[in-house]
C-alpha atoms as a printed R data frame, in Angstrom:
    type eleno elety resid chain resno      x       y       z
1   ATOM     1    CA   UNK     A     1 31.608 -37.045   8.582
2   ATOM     2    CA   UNK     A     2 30.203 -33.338   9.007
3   ATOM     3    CA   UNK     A     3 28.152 -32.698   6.088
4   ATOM     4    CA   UNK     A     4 27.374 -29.428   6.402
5   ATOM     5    CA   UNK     A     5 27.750 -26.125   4.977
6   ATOM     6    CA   UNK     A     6 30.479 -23.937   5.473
7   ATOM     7    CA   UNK     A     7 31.524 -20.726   3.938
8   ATOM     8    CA   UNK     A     8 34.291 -18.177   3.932
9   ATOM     9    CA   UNK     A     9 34.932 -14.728   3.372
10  ATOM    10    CA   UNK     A    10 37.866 -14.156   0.916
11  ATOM    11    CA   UNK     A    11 39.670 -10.864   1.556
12  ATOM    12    CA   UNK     A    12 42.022 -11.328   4.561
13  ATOM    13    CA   UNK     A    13 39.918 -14.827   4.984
14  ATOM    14    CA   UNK     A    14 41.732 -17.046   2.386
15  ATOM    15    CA   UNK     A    15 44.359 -14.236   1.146
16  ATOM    16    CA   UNK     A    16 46.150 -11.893   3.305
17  ATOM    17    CA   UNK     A    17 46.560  -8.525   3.107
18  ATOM    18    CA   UNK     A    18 49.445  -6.001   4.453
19  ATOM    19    CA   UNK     A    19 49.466  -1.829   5.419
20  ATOM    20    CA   UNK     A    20 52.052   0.173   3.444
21  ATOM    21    CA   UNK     A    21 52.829   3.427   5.322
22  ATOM    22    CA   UNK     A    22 54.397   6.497   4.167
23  ATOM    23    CA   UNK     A    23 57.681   8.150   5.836
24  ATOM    24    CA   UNK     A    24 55.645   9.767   8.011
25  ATOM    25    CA   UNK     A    25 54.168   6.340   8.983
26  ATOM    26    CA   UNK     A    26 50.609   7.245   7.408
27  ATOM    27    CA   UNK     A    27 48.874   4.004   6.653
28  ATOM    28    CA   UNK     A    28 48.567   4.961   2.549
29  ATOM    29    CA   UNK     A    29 47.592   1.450   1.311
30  ATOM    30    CA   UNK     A    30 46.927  -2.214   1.612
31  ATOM    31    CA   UNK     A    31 48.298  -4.544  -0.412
32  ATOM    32    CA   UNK     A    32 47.925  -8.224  -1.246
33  ATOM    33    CA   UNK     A    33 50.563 -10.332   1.106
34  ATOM    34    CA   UNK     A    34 50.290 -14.327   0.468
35  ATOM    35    CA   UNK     A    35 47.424 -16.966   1.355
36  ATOM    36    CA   UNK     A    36 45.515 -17.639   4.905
37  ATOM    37    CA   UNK     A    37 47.194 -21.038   5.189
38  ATOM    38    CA   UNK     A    38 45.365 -21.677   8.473
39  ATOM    39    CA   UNK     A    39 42.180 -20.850   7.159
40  ATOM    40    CA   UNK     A    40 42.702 -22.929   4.090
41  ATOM    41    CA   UNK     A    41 43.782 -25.592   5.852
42  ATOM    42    CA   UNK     A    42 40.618 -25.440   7.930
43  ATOM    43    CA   UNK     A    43 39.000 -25.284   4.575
44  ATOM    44    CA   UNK     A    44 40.475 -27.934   2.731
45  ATOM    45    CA   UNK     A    45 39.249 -30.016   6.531
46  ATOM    46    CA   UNK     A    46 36.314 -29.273   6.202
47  ATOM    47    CA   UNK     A    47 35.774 -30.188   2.997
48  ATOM    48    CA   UNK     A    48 37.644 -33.933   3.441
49  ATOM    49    CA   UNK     A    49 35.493 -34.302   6.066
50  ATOM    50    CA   UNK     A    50 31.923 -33.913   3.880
51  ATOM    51    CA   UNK     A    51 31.189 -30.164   4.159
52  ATOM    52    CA   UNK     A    52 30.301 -28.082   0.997
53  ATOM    53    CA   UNK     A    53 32.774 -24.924   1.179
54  ATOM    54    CA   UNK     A    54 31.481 -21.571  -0.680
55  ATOM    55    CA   UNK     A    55 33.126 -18.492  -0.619
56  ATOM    56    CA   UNK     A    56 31.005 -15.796   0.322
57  ATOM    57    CA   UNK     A    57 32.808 -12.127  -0.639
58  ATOM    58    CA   UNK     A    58 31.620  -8.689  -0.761
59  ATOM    59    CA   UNK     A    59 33.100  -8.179  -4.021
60  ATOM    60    CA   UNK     A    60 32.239  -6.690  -6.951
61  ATOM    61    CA   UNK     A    61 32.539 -10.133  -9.760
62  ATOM    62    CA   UNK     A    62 32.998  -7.786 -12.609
63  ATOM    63    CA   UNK     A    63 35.616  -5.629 -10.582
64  ATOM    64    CA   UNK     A    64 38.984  -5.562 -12.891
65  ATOM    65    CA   UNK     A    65 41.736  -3.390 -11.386
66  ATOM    66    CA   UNK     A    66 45.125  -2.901 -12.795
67  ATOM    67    CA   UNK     A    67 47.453  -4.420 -10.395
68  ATOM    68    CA   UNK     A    68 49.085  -1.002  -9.262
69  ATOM    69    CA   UNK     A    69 45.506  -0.472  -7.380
70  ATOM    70    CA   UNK     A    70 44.985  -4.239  -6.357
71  ATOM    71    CA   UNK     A    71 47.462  -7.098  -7.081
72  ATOM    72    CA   UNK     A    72 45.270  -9.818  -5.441
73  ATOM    73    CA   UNK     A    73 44.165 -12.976  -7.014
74  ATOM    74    CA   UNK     A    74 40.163 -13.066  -8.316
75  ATOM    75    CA   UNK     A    75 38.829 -15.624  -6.372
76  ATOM    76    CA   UNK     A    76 38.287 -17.811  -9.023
77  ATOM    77    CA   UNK     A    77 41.988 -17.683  -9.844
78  ATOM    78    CA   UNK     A    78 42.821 -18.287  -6.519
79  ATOM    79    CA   UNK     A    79 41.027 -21.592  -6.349
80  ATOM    80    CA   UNK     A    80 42.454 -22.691  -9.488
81  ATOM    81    CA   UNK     A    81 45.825 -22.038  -8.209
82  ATOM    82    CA   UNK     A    82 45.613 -23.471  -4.861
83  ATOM    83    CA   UNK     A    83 43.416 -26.524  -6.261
84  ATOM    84    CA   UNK     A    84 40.660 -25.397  -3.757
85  ATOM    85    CA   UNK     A    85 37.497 -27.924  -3.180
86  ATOM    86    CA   UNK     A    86 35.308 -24.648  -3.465
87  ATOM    87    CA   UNK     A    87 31.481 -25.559  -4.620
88  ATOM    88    CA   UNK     A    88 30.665 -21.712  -5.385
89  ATOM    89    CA   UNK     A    89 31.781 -18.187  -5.777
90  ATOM    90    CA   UNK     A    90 29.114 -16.089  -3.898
91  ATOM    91    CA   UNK     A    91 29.694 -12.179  -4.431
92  ATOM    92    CA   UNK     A    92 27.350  -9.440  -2.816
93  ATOM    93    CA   UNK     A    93 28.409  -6.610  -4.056
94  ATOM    94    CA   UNK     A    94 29.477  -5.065  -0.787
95  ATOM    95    CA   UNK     A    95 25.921  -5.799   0.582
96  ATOM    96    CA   UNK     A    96 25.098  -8.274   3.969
97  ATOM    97    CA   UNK     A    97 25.986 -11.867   3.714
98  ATOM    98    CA   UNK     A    98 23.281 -13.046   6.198
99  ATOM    99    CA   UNK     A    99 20.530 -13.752   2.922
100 ATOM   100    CA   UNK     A   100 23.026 -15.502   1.425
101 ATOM   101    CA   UNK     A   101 24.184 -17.592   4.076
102 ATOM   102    CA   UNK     A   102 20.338 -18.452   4.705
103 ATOM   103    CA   UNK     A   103 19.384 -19.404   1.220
104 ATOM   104    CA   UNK     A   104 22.485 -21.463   0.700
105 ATOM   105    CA   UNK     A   105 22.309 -22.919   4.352
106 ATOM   106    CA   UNK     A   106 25.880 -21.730   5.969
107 ATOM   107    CA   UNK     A   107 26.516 -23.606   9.231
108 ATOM   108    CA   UNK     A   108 29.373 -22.187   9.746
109 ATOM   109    CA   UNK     A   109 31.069 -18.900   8.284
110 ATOM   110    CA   UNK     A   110 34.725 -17.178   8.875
111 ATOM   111    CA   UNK     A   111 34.879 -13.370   8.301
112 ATOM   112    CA   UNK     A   112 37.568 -10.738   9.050
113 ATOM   113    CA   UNK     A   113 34.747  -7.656   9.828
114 ATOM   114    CA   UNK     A   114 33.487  -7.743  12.956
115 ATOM   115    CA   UNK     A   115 30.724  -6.110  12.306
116 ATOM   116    CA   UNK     A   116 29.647  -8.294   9.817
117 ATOM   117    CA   UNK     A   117 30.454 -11.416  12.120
118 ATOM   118    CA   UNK     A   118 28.459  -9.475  14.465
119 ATOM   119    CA   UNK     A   119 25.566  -9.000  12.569
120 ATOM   120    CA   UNK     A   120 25.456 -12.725  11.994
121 ATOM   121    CA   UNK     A   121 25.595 -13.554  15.172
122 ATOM   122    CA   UNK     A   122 22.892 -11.877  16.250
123 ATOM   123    CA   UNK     A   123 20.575 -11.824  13.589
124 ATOM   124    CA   UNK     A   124 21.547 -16.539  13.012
125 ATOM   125    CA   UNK     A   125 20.975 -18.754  15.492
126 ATOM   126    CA   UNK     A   126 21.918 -21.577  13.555
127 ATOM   127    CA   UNK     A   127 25.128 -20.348  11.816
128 ATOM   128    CA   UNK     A   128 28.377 -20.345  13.871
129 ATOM   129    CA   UNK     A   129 30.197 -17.394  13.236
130 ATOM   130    CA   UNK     A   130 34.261 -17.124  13.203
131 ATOM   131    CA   UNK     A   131 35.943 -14.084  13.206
132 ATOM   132    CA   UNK     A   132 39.835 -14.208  11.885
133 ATOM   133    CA   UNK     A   133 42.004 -11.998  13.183
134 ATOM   134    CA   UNK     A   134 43.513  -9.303  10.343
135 ATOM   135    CA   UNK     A   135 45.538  -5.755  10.908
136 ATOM   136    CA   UNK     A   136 43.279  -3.336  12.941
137 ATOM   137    CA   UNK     A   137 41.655  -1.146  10.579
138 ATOM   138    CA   UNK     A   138 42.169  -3.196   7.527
139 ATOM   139    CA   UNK     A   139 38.829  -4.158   6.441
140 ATOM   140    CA   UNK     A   140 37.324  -0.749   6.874
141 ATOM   141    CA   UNK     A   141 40.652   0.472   4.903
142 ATOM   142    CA   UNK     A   142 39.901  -1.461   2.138
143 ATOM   143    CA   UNK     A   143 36.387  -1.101   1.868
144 ATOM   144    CA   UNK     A   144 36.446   2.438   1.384
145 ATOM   145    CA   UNK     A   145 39.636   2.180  -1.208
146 ATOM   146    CA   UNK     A   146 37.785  -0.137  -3.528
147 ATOM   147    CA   UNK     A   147 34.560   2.192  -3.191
148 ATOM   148    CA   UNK     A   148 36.280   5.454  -4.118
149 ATOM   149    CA   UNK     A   149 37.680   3.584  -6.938
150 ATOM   150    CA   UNK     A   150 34.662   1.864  -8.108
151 ATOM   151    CA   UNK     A   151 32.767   5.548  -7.734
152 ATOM   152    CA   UNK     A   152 35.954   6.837 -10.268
């Protein structure tokens, strides 16, 4: 048994997300694809095998779009749906994860930004950081869609 705990990010983490290009082959959004059925796999692991699982996302929880803008699952829906083992929903508000991670003691975190993972890797000794692979770009790309819309 690992008892440990483990978190993971949730945007192109536990859900995937695709470009949509123009004619021209301008990138012009991203758009929710299907679930990260390695990483939840790994998850649902990690969790038979005695680890507490949070998800740890630099969303807004209030954030409500209209599916035209973002037709992803909430996380919360997405655990219901896929009968997750998920302790906690951990939202920063599109601030660091590393004082989260410390005061709920992450071991072990997966991330798509590799800046973030980055950060976290040098700033945590004791937390193992994973980074998982997504389209080139994408994170930054969505980042900055979701804060011109929040700004709106």
């Amino acid at each position: 048994m690992h008892n440990h705990n483990c978190s993971f990010d949730y945007d192109n983490t536990l859900i995937r997300y695709f470009f949509v290009y123009d004619q021209k082959g301008d990138i012009v959004d991203a758009k929710y694809s299907r679930p990260h059925e390695e990483n939840i796999s790994r998850l649902r692991e990690k969790a038979f095998n005695g680890s507490k699982i949070y998800i740890v996302t630099a969303r807004v929880p209030e954030m409500n779009l209209p599916e035209h803008l973002d037709n992803s699952p909430k996380p919360e829906e997405f655990i219901k749906c896929m009968n997750l083992p998920i302790e906690e929903v951990i939202y920063t508000n599109n601030r660091c994860k590393i004082p989260t991670l410390r005061e709920y003691g992450i071991e072990e975190h997966w991330d798509d930004c590799p800046e973030q993972c980055r950060r976290i890797q040098e700033e945590c000794d004791n937390i193992k950081v994973n980074l998982v692979a997504a389209p080139d770009g994408i994170n930054e790309f969505m980042r900055e869609k979701f804060i011109k819309i929040l700004s709106a």
